[in-house]
Coordinates of C-alpha atoms in Angstrom, one line a residue:
P547 CA 184.2 138.3 92.5
M548 CA 183.7 140.7 89.6
M549 CA 183.7 139.2 86.1
P550 CA 186.2 140.6 83.6
T551 CA 184.8 143.2 81.1
L552 CA 184.4 141.9 77.6
T553 CA 185.8 144.4 75.0
T554 CA 184.5 142.3 72.1
P555 CA 181.1 140.7 71.8
P556 CA 181.3 136.9 72.1
G557 CA 182.3 135.3 68.7
D558 CA 183.1 138.7 67.1
D559 CA 186.8 138.0 66.4
M560 CA 186.7 140.5 63.4
A561 CA 186.1 143.5 65.6
P562 CA 189.0 146.0 65.9
T563 CA 189.9 145.0 69.4
A564 CA 189.9 141.2 68.7
N565 CA 193.1 139.1 68.8
P566 CA 195.1 140.0 65.6
T567 CA 196.2 136.4 65.2
I568 CA 192.6 135.1 65.3
R569 CA 191.4 137.9 63.0
T570 CA 194.1 137.1 60.4
A571 CA 193.3 133.4 60.5
R572 CA 189.6 134.0 60.0
R573 CA 190.3 136.3 57.0
L574 CA 192.6 133.7 55.5
T575 CA 189.9 131.0 56.0
L576 CA 187.3 133.3 54.4
A577 CA 189.6 134.0 51.4
V578 CA 190.2 130.3 50.9
L579 CA 186.5 129.5 51.0
L580 CA 185.7 132.2 48.5
S581 CA 188.4 131.0 46.1
L582 CA 187.2 127.5 46.4
A583 CA 183.6 128.6 45.6
T584 CA 184.6 130.7 42.6
A585 CA 187.3 128.4 41.2
P586 CA 184.7 126.2 39.3
L587 CA 183.1 129.3 37.7
I588 CA 186.5 130.7 36.6
A589 CA 187.5 127.3 35.3
Q590 CA 184.2 127.1 33.4
V591 CA 184.7 130.5 31.8
Q592 CA 188.3 129.7 30.9
A593 CA 187.2 126.4 29.3
Q594 CA 184.5 128.1 27.3
T595 CA 186.9 130.8 26.1
A596 CA 189.4 128.2 25.1
K597 CA 186.8 126.4 23.0
W598 CA 185.4 129.5 21.4
P599 CA 183.8 129.5 18.9
E600 CA 181.6 126.4 19.4
K601 CA 178.5 127.7 17.7
P602 CA 177.4 130.3 15.1
I603 CA 178.3 134.0 15.6
R604 CA 175.7 136.7 15.0
L605 CA 177.0 139.9 13.4
V606 CA 174.4 142.7 13.8
V607 CA 174.1 145.6 11.3
G608 CA 172.1 148.6 12.4
F609 CA 171.1 149.5 8.8
A610 CA 169.1 148.0 5.9
P611 CA 170.7 145.5 3.5
G612 CA 172.6 146.9 0.6
G613 CA 174.4 149.8 2.2
F614 CA 178.1 149.9 2.8
T615 CA 177.8 148.8 6.4
D616 CA 175.9 145.7 5.3
V617 CA 178.4 145.1 2.5
L618 CA 181.3 145.2 5.0
A619 CA 179.5 142.9 7.4
R620 CA 178.8 140.2 4.8
L621 CA 182.3 140.5 3.4
I622 CA 184.0 140.1 6.8
G623 CA 181.4 137.6 8.0
Q624 CA 182.1 135.3 5.1
K625 CA 185.9 135.4 5.6
L626 CA 185.6 135.1 9.4
S627 CA 183.4 132.1 9.1
E628 CA 186.1 130.4 6.9
R629 CA 188.8 131.2 9.4
L630 CA 186.9 130.3 12.6
G631 CA 185.1 127.2 11.3
Q632 CA 181.7 128.5 12.4
P633 CA 178.9 130.3 10.5
V634 CA 178.8 134.1 10.9
I635 CA 175.2 135.2 10.4
V636 CA 174.6 138.8 9.4
E637 CA 171.4 140.2 11.0
N638 CA 170.0 143.5 9.9
K639 CA 168.4 145.5 12.7
A640 CA 167.7 148.8 10.9
G641 CA 166.4 152.0 12.5
A642 CA 167.2 155.2 14.3
A643 CA 170.6 155.8 12.6
G644 CA 171.9 152.4 13.6
T645 CA 171.2 152.8 17.3
L646 CA 168.6 150.0 17.4
G647 CA 171.2 147.4 16.3
A648 CA 173.8 148.9 18.6
D649 CA 171.4 148.7 21.6
L650 CA 170.7 145.0 20.8
V651 CA 174.4 144.2 21.0
A652 CA 175.0 146.4 24.1
K653 CA 172.5 144.3 26.0
A654 CA 173.7 140.9 24.6
V655 CA 175.7 138.3 26.7
P656 CA 179.4 139.2 26.3
D657 CA 180.5 135.7 25.2
G658 CA 181.8 136.5 21.7
Y659 CA 178.7 135.2 19.9
T660 CA 177.0 138.5 19.3
L661 CA 179.0 141.3 17.6
L662 CA 178.2 144.6 15.9
L663 CA 179.4 146.0 12.6
G664 CA 179.2 149.5 14.1
H665 CA 179.1 152.9 12.5
S666 CA 180.3 156.3 13.7
N667 CA 176.7 157.4 13.8
S668 CA 175.6 154.8 16.3
N669 CA 178.9 154.5 18.3
A670 CA 180.3 158.1 18.4
V671 CA 177.7 160.6 17.2
A672 CA 174.6 159.3 18.9
P673 CA 175.3 160.4 22.5
A674 CA 175.2 164.1 21.5
L675 CA 172.0 163.7 19.5
Y676 CA 169.8 161.3 21.6
P677 CA 169.4 162.5 25.2
R678 CA 167.7 159.2 26.0
L679 CA 170.1 156.9 24.2
P680 CA 169.6 153.5 25.9
Y681 CA 173.3 152.7 26.0
Q682 CA 176.6 154.5 26.7
V683 CA 179.0 154.2 23.8
L684 CA 182.1 154.2 26.0
R685 CA 180.8 151.9 28.7
D686 CA 178.6 149.3 27.1
F687 CA 180.8 148.0 24.2
T688 CA 184.1 146.2 23.8
P689 CA 186.1 147.8 20.9
I690 CA 187.6 145.0 18.7
I691 CA 188.9 146.6 15.5
R692 CA 188.2 149.5 13.2
V693 CA 187.6 148.2 9.7
A694 CA 187.4 151.2 7.3
T695 CA 186.5 154.8 6.7
T696 CA 184.6 156.4 3.8
P697 CA 184.5 160.1 2.8
L698 CA 181.6 162.0 1.4
L699 CA 181.3 164.0 -1.8
L700 CA 179.9 167.5 -2.1
T701 CA 177.6 166.8 -5.0
I702 CA 175.3 169.3 -6.7
N703 CA 172.6 169.2 -9.3
P704 CA 174.1 170.5 -12.6
N705 CA 171.5 173.3 -12.7
V706 CA 173.2 175.0 -9.7
A707 CA 175.3 177.9 -11.1
A708 CA 178.6 176.8 -9.6
K709 CA 181.6 175.1 -11.3
D710 CA 183.8 174.7 -8.2
V711 CA 183.7 175.2 -4.4
A712 CA 184.7 178.8 -4.5
S713 CA 181.8 179.8 -6.8
F714 CA 179.5 177.6 -4.8
V715 CA 180.4 179.3 -1.5
A716 CA 179.9 182.7 -3.2
L717 CA 176.5 181.6 -4.4
A718 CA 175.5 180.3 -1.0
K719 CA 176.6 183.5 0.7
S720 CA 174.6 185.6 -1.8
K721 CA 171.3 184.0 -0.8
P722 CA 171.3 182.7 2.8
D723 CA 169.1 179.6 3.2
G724 CA 168.4 179.8 -0.5
L725 CA 170.2 176.6 -1.3
S726 CA 168.8 173.3 0.0
F727 CA 170.8 170.2 1.0
A728 CA 169.5 166.7 1.3
S729 CA 170.4 164.1 3.9
S730 CA 169.4 160.6 4.8
G731 CA 168.0 161.9 8.1
S732 CA 168.6 164.5 10.8
G733 CA 171.9 163.7 12.5
S734 CA 173.1 161.5 9.7
S735 CA 176.6 161.7 8.3
Q736 CA 175.3 163.8 5.3
H737 CA 173.7 166.3 7.7
L738 CA 176.8 166.6 9.9
A739 CA 179.1 167.0 6.8
A740 CA 176.9 169.9 5.6
A741 CA 176.9 171.4 9.1
R742 CA 180.6 171.3 9.3
F743 CA 180.9 172.8 5.8
M744 CA 178.5 175.7 6.7
L745 CA 180.5 176.4 9.9
A746 CA 183.8 176.4 7.9
T747 CA 182.4 178.7 5.1
Q748 CA 180.1 180.8 7.2
T749 CA 177.2 180.0 5.0
Q750 CA 173.6 179.0 5.8
M751 CA 171.6 176.4 3.7
T752 CA 168.3 174.7 4.2
H753 CA 168.3 171.1 5.4
V754 CA 165.8 168.7 3.8
P755 CA 166.0 165.3 5.7
Y756 CA 164.9 162.0 4.1
K757 CA 164.4 158.5 5.5
G758 CA 167.4 157.2 3.5
S759 CA 169.9 158.0 0.8
G760 CA 167.8 156.6 -2.0
Q761 CA 165.1 159.2 -2.0
A762 CA 167.6 161.9 -1.2
I763 CA 169.5 161.1 -4.4
V764 CA 166.3 160.9 -6.4
D765 CA 165.4 164.4 -5.4
L766 CA 168.9 165.7 -6.0
L767 CA 168.7 164.3 -9.5
S768 CA 165.4 165.9 -10.1
G769 CA 166.5 169.3 -8.8
N770 CA 164.1 169.3 -5.8
V771 CA 167.2 169.9 -3.7
D772 CA 170.5 171.5 -4.8
L773 CA 173.2 169.5 -3.1
N774 CA 174.1 166.5 -0.9
F775 CA 177.1 165.3 0.9
E776 CA 176.9 161.6 -0.2
S777 CA 178.9 158.4 -0.1
P778 CA 180.9 157.9 -3.4
P779 CA 179.3 154.6 -4.4
N780 CA 175.8 156.1 -4.2
V781 CA 176.5 158.9 -6.7
L782 CA 179.3 157.6 -8.8
P783 CA 177.1 156.3 -11.7
H784 CA 175.3 159.6 -11.8
L785 CA 178.5 161.5 -11.9
K786 CA 179.8 159.5 -14.8
A787 CA 176.5 160.0 -16.6
G788 CA 176.8 163.8 -16.1
K789 CA 173.6 163.9 -14.1
L790 CA 175.3 165.2 -11.0
R791 CA 178.5 167.2 -10.4
A792 CA 181.0 166.6 -7.6
L793 CA 182.8 169.7 -6.3
A794 CA 184.9 168.2 -3.5
I795 CA 185.6 165.3 -1.3
T796 CA 185.6 165.4 2.6
S797 CA 188.7 163.2 3.0
A798 CA 192.3 164.5 3.7
K799 CA 193.4 163.2 0.3
R800 CA 191.8 162.6 -3.1
S801 CA 190.0 159.4 -3.9
P802 CA 191.4 157.0 -6.5
L803 CA 187.9 156.6 -7.7
L804 CA 187.7 160.3 -8.5
P805 CA 191.2 161.6 -8.9
D806 CA 190.1 164.9 -10.5
V807 CA 187.9 165.9 -7.5
P808 CA 189.8 168.0 -5.0
T809 CA 189.6 167.7 -1.3
L810 CA 187.8 170.5 0.6
A811 CA 191.1 171.8 1.9
E812 CA 192.5 171.9 -1.6
A813 CA 189.4 173.8 -2.7
G814 CA 190.0 176.5 -0.1
V815 CA 187.8 175.1 2.8
P816 CA 190.1 174.0 5.6
N817 CA 188.8 172.3 8.8
A818 CA 185.9 170.6 7.1
E819 CA 187.3 167.1 6.7
M820 CA 185.0 164.4 7.7
L821 CA 185.0 160.6 7.5
Q822 CA 182.5 158.0 8.4
W823 CA 184.0 154.9 10.2
F824 CA 183.0 151.3 10.4
A825 CA 184.2 148.9 13.1
V826 CA 183.5 145.6 14.9
L827 CA 182.5 145.8 18.5
G828 CA 181.0 143.5 21.1
P829 CA 179.1 143.9 24.4
A830 CA 181.1 145.2 27.3
A831 CA 183.3 142.8 29.4
M832 CA 184.0 140.3 26.6
P833 CA 186.8 137.8 27.4
A834 CA 190.2 139.2 26.5
P835 CA 191.3 136.1 24.6
V836 CA 188.2 136.2 22.4
V837 CA 188.7 139.9 21.7
Q838 CA 192.3 139.3 20.7
R839 CA 191.4 136.4 18.5
L840 CA 188.7 138.4 16.7
S841 CA 191.0 141.4 16.3
T842 CA 193.8 139.3 14.9
E843 CA 191.6 137.3 12.5
I844 CA 189.7 140.4 11.2
G845 CA 193.0 142.3 10.9
A846 CA 194.3 139.5 8.6
I847 CA 191.1 139.5 6.6
L848 CA 191.5 143.3 5.9
K849 CA 194.9 142.5 4.3
L850 CA 193.5 140.0 1.8
P851 CA 193.7 141.4 -1.8
E852 CA 190.1 140.7 -2.7
V853 CA 188.9 142.5 0.5
V854 CA 191.2 145.5 -0.1
E855 CA 189.8 145.7 -3.7
K856 CA 186.2 145.4 -2.7
I857 CA 186.5 148.1 0.0
A858 CA 188.4 150.4 -2.4
S859 CA 185.7 149.9 -5.1
Q860 CA 183.2 151.4 -2.6
G861 CA 185.3 154.4 -1.9
G862 CA 186.5 153.1 1.4
E863 CA 189.9 153.0 3.0
I864 CA 191.0 150.2 5.3
V865 CA 192.0 151.2 8.9
G866 CA 192.8 148.0 10.9
G867 CA 195.0 148.3 14.0
S868 CA 194.6 146.8 17.4
A869 CA 191.7 146.7 19.9
R870 CA 193.7 149.1 22.1
E871 CA 194.1 151.6 19.4
F872 CA 190.4 151.5 18.7
A873 CA 189.6 151.9 22.4
D874 CA 192.0 155.0 22.6
F875 CA 190.4 156.5 19.5
L876 CA 186.7 156.3 20.6
P877 CA 186.7 159.0 23.4
R878 CA 188.5 161.5 21.2
D879 CA 186.1 160.9 18.3
T880 CA 183.0 161.0 20.5
A881 CA 184.2 164.3 22.0
A882 CA 184.8 165.8 18.5
W883 CA 181.3 164.9 17.3
A884 CA 179.8 166.4 20.4
K885 CA 181.7 169.6 19.8
L886 CA 180.5 169.9 16.2
I887 CA 176.9 169.2 17.1
K888 CA 177.0 171.8 19.8
E889 CA 178.6 174.4 17.6
A890 CA 176.2 173.8 14.7
N891 CA 173.3 173.7 17.1
I892 CA 172.0 170.5 15.5
R893 CA 168.8 169.1 17.0
L894 CA 166.7 166.2 15.8
D895 CA 163.6 167.2 13.9

C-alpha cells in the first residue's frame, strides 16, 4: 500500500502546515523557557538598581579645571555626595571642545556610576562641526537634567571707536574684515556667537581662534584683537577696571551682574540671542529609576540658596526641569545649531 504524503518534515511542528494546537503549545513552552532563563538577570538588574548607589560616582567634565563647567560639576558633585551617601568624584577630561569627555561617558557602562557634566558644545553643537564625531548626541546619552545657562558679553577693547552696538555695527560695515574677534577655538561658543551676530547685522569680521579663553582675553586687553563674545565671569573684573567695554549681552534679558548692559535685541540686533547650556547626562540605556533619582536629587540641589547664589555670581541662570523636558529640548537645540553653522558656513580650521 502507498504511504501517506508528509506535508511537514518530521519534528517540524512550527511549519505553517503543522497542527495549530501543537504549534501553540511549543511556542508557549519556548516563551516559558526564555522567561525562566532571563528572570535571574532581570532580578539582578532590579536588585542592583534598588541598591544604587553602592560605590563612588564619577562625574566627567570635558574641560580643564577652573571653568564654569568645572565649577558646576564640583558644586553639584559635593551636594549630590551628601544626599546619596557616596563620593562623587569629578574627573576632568579636557580636549576637543568637550567631546573627549563626552565620548568617554557615551562608551561607559550605563549603570549610573559614570555621568557627564555636559555642555552645549559637546552635546548639541558638535555633530554639525565634527563629521567623524565618535558618538551620536541623540542616541548615545541619557538626558538627566539641564542645570544652567550662561550668556555671553559683546566685549570690546576701549581703543575701538564705538560707544554702543549701533556705532560698532556702523564701524564694522565701514571696513569689512577690518575688525578682529577672538574666541577660545573654532566652533566654540564665542565663535558661534560672533557668527550669529555677523549674520544678524550683515557684517564681516576676522576670526582669531585661541586654545582657550585665557589667552584670548589677554590679547583683547592688549588690543591685538578688537572684540570677543565672552562669558561674564571671565571679563567682569576687567570691565569694572575700565580695561574693557561691554556693549551688549546675548541673553533675552539683562544680567543682574551688569544691569546697565543692554541685550542685543534692546540694542537693535534681533535674532542674535545665544545661551550656552550645561547639563547632567549619562550613557544611553540607564535604568529609569536611577535617572529619576538623579534628576530629583539634582533638581532639589538647584533650589538650594547657596547653589542659586553661586551660579548667579558666575552670570548663570538655573534651568532645572525633568529628564523628559531635557530629552524633548535636545533635538530642537541640535537642529538650531546645525542651521546656524550651515548658514554661517563655519568650518573647523
